[in-house]
Tab-separated table of C-alpha atoms in Angstrom:
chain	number	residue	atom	x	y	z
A	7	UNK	CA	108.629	-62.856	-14.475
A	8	UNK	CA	105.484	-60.547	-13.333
A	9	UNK	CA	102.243	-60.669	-12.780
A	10	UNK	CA	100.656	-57.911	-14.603
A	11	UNK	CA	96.916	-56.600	-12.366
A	12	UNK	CA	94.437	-56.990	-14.297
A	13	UNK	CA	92.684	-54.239	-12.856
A	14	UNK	CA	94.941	-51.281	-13.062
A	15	UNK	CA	97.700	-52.841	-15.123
A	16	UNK	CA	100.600	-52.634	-12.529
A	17	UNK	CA	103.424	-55.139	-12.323
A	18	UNK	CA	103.703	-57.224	-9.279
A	19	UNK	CA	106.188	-59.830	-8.674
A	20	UNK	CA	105.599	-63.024	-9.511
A	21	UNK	CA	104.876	-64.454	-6.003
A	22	UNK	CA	102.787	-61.687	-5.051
A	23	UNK	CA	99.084	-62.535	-4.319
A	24	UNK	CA	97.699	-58.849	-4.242
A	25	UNK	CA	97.944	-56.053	-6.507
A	26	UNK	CA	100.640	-53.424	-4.901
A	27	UNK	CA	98.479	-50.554	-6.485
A	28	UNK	CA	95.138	-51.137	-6.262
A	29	UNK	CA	95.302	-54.124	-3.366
A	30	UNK	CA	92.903	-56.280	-6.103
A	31	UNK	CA	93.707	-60.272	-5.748
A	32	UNK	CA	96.587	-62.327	-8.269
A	33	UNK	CA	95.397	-65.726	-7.283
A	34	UNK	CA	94.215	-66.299	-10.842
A	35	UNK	CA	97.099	-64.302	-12.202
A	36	UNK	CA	99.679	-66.404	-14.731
A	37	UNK	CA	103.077	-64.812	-14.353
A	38	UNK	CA	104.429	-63.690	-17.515
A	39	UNK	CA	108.007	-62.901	-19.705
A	40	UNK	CA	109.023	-59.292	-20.156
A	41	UNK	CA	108.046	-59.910	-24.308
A	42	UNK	CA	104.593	-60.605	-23.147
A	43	UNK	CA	104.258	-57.228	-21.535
A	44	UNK	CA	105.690	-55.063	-23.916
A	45	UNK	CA	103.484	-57.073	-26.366
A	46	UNK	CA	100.405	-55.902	-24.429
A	47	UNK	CA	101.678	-52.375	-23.476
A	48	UNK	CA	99.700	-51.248	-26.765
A	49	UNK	CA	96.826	-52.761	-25.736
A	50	UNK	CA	97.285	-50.808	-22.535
A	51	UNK	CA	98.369	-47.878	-24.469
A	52	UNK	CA	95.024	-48.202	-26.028
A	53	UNK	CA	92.450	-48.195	-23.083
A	54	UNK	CA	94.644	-45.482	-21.541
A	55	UNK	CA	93.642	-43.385	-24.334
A	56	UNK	CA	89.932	-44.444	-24.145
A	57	UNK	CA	90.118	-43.412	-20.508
A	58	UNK	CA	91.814	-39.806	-21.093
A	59	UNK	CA	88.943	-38.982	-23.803
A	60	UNK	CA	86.323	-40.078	-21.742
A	61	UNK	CA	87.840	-37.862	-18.543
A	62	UNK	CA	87.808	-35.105	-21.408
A	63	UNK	CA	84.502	-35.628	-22.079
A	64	UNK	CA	83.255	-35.742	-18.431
A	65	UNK	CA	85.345	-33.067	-17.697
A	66	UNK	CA	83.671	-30.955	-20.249
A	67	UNK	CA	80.377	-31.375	-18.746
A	68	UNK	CA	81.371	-29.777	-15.676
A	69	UNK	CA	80.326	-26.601	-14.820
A	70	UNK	CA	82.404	-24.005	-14.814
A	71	UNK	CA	82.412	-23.230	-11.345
A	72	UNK	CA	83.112	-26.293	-10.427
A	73	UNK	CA	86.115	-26.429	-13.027
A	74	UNK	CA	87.577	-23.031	-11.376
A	75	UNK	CA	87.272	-23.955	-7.949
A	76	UNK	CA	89.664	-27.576	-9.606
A	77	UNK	CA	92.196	-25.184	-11.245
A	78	UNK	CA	92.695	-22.891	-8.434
A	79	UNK	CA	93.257	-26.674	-6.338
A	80	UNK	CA	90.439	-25.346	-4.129
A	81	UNK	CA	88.982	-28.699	-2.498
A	82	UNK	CA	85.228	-29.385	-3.886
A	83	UNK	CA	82.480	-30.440	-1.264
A	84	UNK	CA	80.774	-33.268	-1.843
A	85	UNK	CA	77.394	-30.892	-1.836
A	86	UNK	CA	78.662	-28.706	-4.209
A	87	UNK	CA	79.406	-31.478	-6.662
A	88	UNK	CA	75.978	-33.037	-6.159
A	89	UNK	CA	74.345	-29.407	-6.533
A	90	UNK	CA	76.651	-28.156	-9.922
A	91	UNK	CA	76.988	-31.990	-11.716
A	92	UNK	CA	73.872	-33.181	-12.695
A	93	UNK	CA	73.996	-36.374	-14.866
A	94	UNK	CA	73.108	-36.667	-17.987
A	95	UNK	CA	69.233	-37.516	-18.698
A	96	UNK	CA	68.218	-39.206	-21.717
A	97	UNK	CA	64.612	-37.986	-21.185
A	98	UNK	CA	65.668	-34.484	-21.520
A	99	UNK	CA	66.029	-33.191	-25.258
A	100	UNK	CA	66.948	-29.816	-26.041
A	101	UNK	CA	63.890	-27.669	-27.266
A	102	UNK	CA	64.451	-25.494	-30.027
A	103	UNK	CA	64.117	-21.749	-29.448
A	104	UNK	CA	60.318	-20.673	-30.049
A	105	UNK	CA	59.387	-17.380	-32.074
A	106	UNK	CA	58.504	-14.315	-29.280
A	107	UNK	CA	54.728	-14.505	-28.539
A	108	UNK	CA	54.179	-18.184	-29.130
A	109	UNK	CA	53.995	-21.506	-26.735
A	110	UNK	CA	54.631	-25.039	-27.148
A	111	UNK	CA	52.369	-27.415	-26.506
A	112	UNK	CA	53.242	-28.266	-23.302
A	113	UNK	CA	53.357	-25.107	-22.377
A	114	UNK	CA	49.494	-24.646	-23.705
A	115	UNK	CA	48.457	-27.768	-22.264
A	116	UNK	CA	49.789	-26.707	-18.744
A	117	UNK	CA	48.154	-23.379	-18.789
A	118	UNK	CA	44.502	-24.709	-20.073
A	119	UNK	CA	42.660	-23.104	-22.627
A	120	UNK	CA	43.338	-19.585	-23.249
A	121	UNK	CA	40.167	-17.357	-22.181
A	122	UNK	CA	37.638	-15.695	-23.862
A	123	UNK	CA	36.703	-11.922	-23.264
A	124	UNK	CA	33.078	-13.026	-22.733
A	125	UNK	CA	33.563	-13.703	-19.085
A	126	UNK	CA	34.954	-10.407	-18.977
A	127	UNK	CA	32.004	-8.667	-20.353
A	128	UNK	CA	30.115	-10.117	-18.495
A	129	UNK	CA	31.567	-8.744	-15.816
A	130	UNK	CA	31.839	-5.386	-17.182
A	131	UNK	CA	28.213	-5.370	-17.926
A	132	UNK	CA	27.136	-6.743	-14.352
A	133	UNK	CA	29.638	-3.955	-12.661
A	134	UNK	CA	27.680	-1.319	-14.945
A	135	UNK	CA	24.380	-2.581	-13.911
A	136	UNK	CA	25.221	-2.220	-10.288
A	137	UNK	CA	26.326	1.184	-10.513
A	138	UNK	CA	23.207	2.160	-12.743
A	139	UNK	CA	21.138	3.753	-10.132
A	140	UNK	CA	17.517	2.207	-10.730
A	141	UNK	CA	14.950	4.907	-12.796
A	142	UNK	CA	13.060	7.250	-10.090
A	143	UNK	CA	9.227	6.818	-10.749
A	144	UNK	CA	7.469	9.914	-12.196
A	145	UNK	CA	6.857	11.828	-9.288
A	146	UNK	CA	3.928	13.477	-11.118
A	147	UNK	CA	2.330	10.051	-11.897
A	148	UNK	CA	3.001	8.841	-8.255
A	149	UNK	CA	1.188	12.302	-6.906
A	150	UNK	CA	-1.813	11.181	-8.893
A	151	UNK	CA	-1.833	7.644	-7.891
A	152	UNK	CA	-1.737	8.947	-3.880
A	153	UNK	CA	-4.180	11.629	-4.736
A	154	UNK	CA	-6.732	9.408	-6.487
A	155	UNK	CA	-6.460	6.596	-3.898
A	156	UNK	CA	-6.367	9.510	-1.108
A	157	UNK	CA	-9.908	11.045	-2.797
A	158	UNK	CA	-11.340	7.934	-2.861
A	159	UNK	CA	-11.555	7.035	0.712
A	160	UNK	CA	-12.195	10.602	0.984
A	161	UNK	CA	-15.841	9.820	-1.275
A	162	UNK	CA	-16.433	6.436	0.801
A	163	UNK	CA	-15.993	8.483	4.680
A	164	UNK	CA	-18.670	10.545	3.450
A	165	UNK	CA	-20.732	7.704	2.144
A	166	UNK	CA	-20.721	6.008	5.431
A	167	UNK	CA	-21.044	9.303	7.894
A	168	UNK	CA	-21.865	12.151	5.470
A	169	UNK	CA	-22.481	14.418	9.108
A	170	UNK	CA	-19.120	13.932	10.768
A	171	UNK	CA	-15.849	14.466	9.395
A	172	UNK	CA	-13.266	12.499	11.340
A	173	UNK	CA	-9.995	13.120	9.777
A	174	UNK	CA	-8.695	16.235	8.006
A	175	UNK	CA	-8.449	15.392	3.931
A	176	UNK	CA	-6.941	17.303	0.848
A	177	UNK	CA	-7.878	21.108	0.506
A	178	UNK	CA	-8.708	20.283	-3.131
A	179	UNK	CA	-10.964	17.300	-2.465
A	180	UNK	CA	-14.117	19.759	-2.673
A	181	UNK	CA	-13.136	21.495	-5.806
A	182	UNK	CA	-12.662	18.025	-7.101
A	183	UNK	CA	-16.202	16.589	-6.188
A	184	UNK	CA	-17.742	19.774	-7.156
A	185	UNK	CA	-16.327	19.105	-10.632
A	186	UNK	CA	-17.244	15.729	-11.162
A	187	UNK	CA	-20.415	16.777	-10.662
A	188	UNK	CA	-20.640	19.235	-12.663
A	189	UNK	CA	-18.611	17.225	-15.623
A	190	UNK	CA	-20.496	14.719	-15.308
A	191	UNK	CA	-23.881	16.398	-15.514
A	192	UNK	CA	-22.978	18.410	-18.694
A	193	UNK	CA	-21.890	15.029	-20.568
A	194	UNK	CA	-24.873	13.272	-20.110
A	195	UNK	CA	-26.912	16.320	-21.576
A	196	UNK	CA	-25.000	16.783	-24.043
A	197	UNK	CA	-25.028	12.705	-25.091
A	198	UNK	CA	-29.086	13.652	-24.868
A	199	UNK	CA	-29.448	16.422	-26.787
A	200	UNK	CA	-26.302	15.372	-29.207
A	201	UNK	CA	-28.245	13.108	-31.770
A	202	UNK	CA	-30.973	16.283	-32.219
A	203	UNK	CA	-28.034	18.604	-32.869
A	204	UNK	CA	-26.219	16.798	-35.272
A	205	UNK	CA	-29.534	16.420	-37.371
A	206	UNK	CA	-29.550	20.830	-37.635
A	207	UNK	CA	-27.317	22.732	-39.643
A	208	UNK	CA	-24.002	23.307	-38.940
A	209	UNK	CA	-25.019	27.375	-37.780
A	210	UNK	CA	-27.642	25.794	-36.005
A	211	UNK	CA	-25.546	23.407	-34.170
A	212	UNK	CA	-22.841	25.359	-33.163
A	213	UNK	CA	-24.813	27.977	-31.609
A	214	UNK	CA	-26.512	25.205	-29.475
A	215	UNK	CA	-23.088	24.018	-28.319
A	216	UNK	CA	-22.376	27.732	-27.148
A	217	UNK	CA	-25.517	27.770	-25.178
A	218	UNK	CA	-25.057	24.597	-23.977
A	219	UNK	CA	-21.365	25.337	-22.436
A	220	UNK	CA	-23.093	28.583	-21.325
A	221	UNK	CA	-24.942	26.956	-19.183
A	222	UNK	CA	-22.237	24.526	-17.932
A	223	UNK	CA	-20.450	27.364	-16.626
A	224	UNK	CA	-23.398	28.933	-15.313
A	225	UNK	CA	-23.598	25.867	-12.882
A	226	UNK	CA	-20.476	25.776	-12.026
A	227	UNK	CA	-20.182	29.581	-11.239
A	228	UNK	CA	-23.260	29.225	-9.025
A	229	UNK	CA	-22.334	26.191	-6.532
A	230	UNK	CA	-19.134	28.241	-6.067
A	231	UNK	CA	-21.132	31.624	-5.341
A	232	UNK	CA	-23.441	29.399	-2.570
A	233	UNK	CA	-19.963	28.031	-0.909
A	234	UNK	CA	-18.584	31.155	-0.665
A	235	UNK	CA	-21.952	32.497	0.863
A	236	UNK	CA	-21.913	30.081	3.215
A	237	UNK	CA	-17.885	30.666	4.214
A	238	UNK	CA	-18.482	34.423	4.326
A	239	UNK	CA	-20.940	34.307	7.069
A	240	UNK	CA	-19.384	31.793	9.169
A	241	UNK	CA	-16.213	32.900	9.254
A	242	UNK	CA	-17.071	36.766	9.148
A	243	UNK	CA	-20.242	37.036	11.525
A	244	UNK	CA	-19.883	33.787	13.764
A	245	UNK	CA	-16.465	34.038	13.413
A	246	UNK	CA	-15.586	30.349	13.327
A	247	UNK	CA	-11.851	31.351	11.749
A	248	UNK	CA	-10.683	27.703	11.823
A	249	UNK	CA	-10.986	26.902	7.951
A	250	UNK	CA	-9.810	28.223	4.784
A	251	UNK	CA	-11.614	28.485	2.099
A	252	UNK	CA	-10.464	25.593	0.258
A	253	UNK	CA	-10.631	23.345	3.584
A	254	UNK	CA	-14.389	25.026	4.377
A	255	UNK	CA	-14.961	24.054	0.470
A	256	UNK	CA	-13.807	20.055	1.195
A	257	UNK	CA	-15.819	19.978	4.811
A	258	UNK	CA	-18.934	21.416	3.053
A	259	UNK	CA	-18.821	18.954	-0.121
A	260	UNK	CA	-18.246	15.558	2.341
A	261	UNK	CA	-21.599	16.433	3.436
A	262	UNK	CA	-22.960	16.021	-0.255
A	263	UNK	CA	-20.894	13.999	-1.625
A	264	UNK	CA	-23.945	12.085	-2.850
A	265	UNK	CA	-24.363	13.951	-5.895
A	266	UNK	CA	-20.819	12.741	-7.020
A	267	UNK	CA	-22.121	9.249	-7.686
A	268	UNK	CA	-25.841	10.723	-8.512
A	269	UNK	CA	-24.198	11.937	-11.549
A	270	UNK	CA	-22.124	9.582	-12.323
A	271	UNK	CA	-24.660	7.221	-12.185
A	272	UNK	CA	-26.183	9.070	-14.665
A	273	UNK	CA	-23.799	9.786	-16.923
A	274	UNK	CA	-23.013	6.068	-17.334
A	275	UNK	CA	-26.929	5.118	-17.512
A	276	UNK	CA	-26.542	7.789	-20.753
A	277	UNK	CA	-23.522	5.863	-22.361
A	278	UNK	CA	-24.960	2.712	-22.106
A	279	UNK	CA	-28.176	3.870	-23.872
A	280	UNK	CA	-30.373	2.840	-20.581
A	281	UNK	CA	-32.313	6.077	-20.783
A	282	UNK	CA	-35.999	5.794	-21.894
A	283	UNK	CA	-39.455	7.336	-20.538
A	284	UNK	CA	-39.025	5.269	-17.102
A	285	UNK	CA	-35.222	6.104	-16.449
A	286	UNK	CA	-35.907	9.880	-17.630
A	287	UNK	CA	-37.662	10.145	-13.952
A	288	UNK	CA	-34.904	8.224	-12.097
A	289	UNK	CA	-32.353	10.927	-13.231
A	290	UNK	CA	-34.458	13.958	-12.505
A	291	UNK	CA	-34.972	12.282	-8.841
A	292	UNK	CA	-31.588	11.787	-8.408
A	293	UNK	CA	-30.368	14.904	-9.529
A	294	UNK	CA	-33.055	16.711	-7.339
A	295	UNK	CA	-31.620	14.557	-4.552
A	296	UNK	CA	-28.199	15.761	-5.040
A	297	UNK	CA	-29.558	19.535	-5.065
A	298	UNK	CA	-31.138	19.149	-2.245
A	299	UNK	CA	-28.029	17.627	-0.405
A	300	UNK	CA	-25.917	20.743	-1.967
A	301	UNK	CA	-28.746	22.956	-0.077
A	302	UNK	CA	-28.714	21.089	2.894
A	303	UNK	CA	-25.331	20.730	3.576
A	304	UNK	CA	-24.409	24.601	3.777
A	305	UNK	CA	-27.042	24.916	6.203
A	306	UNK	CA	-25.201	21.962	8.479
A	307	UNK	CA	-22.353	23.959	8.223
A	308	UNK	CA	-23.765	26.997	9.381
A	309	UNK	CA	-25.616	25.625	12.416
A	310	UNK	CA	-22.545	23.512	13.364
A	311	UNK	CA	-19.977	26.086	13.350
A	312	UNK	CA	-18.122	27.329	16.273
A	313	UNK	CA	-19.409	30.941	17.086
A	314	UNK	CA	-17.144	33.268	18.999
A	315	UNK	CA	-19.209	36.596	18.775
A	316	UNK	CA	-22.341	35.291	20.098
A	317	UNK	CA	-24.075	36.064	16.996
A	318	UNK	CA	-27.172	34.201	16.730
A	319	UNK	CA	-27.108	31.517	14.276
A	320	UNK	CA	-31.309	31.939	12.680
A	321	UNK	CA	-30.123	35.352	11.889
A	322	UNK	CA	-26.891	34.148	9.784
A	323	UNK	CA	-29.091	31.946	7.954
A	324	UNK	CA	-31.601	34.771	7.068
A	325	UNK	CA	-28.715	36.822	6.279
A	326	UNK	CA	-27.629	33.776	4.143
A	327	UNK	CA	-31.055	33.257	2.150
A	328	UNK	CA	-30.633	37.039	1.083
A	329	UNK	CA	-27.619	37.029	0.051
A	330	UNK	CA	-27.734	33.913	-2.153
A	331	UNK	CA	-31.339	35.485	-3.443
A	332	UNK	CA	-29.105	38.604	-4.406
A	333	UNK	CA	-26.134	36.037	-5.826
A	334	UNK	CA	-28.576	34.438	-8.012
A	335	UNK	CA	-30.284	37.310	-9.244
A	336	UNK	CA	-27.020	39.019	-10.521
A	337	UNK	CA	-26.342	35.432	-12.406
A	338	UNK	CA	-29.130	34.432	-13.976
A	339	UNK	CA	-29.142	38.467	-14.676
A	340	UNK	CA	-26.181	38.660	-16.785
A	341	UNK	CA	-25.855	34.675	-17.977
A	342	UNK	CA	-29.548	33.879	-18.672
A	343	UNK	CA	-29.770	36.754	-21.067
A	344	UNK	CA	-26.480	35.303	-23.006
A	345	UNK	CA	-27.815	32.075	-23.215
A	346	UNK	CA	-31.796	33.084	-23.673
A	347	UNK	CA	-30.243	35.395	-26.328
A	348	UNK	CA	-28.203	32.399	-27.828
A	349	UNK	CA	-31.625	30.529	-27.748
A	350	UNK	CA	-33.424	33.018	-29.625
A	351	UNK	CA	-30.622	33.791	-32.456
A	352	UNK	CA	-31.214	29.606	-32.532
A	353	UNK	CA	-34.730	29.435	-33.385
A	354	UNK	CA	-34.491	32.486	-35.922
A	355	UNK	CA	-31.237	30.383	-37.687
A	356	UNK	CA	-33.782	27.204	-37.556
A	357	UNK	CA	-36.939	29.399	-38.933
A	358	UNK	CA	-34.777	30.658	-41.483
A	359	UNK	CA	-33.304	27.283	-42.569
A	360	UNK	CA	-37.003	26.304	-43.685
A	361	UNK	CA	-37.596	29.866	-45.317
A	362	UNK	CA	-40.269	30.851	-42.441
């Protein structure tokens, strides 16, 4: 008789109370005949098989390192067994290989959104704006903006003390009033005298215009010929050397600058059709004003100058009057016979025109 464990299957007498093998408890254990065994050693036979395919199967799962290290009987650490065997997780399934270039979805939804090229671009076009250098200004147009704003507080010094020049200005501030002046003078005779011309015929007309610019640069030639007068005699026989010609020229026209805005005034009075029988007089006392200030202002200069020779300053202005008597003779000499002979060919092309 035996007692067969029902645990590993071992035979134990039939009075033992534990298994021999595997120490697990007979109590409940019915002894049994030698036929009974062999008729279960099938059954046995059986699970024993079940048990070798499953160790196959386990085994098979081992890594290979871990199945070298139990050929070569090399003892396995617990570690390395924890590290090598991983069990078998039903939440894991095998992905299919993916073409090159291309992501699953997890994959996708892991990274985010793929990103546009407009961020870039952006970028691009912000880095090319900062290394734009910003456009220079015109320096031309920025001379003229200083120089205008620079002559104008040049015009309103003089305004307020026309007899004392406190600061030293532009050399070409002078030239500059002078032709203003003279600009604006010729316009508003011509706007006077351009509604009689157009009425003549077109010979007629034309040789008015010649006379008329003529006389424009008869003026002009003239104001220079008194400045230079002027500059000749103070800085050749008082010999007040400080000033150039062009910085005598600005000095001397600060002390008319009057006739700047006489003319002006004039020549905007003549735009805006003001001019009648009444208005006629206002010019011609303005522009006798301004003449006067032109006259008036090279003698200030010559009685103010600094005189290192001792010459006496009455006799520089005698010597002044005659030589501006002599400059005006040899103009109106040579440019009053071109324009009085422009004049005459005038009236002879107007007597003709009505068969006179």
């Amino acid at each position: 008789m035996f007692k067969i464990c029902p645990n590993c299957g071992a035979h134990n007498t039939a009075t033992a109370k534990f298994c021999t093998r595997c120490g697990t408890s007979l109590a409940g254990v019915v002894a049994t005949a030698e036929t009974a065994v062999q008729s279960a050693q099938p059954t046995s036979e059986n699970e024993a098989s079940t048990a070798n395919t499953a160790a196959v199967s386990e085994q098979s799962s081992v890594p290979s390192s871990l199945t070298s290290s139990t050929a070569q009987n090399q003892p396995v650490t617990p570690q390395q067994a924890q590290s090598q065997v991983t069990p078998p997780d039903n939440s894991r399934q095998q992905v299919p290989p993916q073409p090159a270039g291309t992501q699953t979805q997890s994959q996708q939804t892991a990274q985010g959104p793929a990103p546009t090229a407009q961020p870039y671009q952006q970028a691009d076009q912000t880095q090319q704006q900062a290394q734009t250098p910003p456009e220079e200004p015109n320096p031309t147009v920025e001379a003229t903006k200083k120089y205008a704003g620079s002559y104008w507080r040049y015009l309103v010094d003089s305004i307020k003390h026309p007899a004392t020049v406190t600061r030293p200005y532009h050399q070409y501030f002078g030239l500059t009033s002078l032709a203003i002046t003279i600009v604006s003078l010729a316009l508003t005779i011509a706007l006077m005298t351009g509604s009689a011309v157009s009425s003549l015929p077109g010979a007629i007309a034309s040789n008015v215009l010649m006379t008329f610019l003529k006389l424009v640069f008869l003026v002009a030639v003239l104001m220079i010929a008194v400045v230079a007068v002027y500059y000749l005699v103070v800085n050749g026989m008082l010999g007040d050397r400080r000033r150039s010609f062009l910085t005598f020229t600005t000095e001397y026209a600060f002390h008319c600058n009057w006739m700047v805005f006489f003319s002006v005034f004039t020549l905007l009075m003549q735009m805006l059709g003001m001019i009648n029988i009444g208005s006629i007089f206002l010019i011609w006392l303005l522009l006798s004003l301004g003449s006067g200030l032109f006259v008036i202002s090279g003698t200030y200069m010559l009685f103010t100058a600094q005189s290192t020779n001792r010459f006496d300053k009455i006799y520089a202005y005698l010597i002044v009057g005659i030589f501006l008597v002599i400059v005006f003779l040899i103009i109106m000499t040579f440019g009053l016979s071109s324009i009085l002979g422009g004049i005459g060919q005038g009236i002879n092309d107007f007597g003709r025109s009505f068969n006179f």
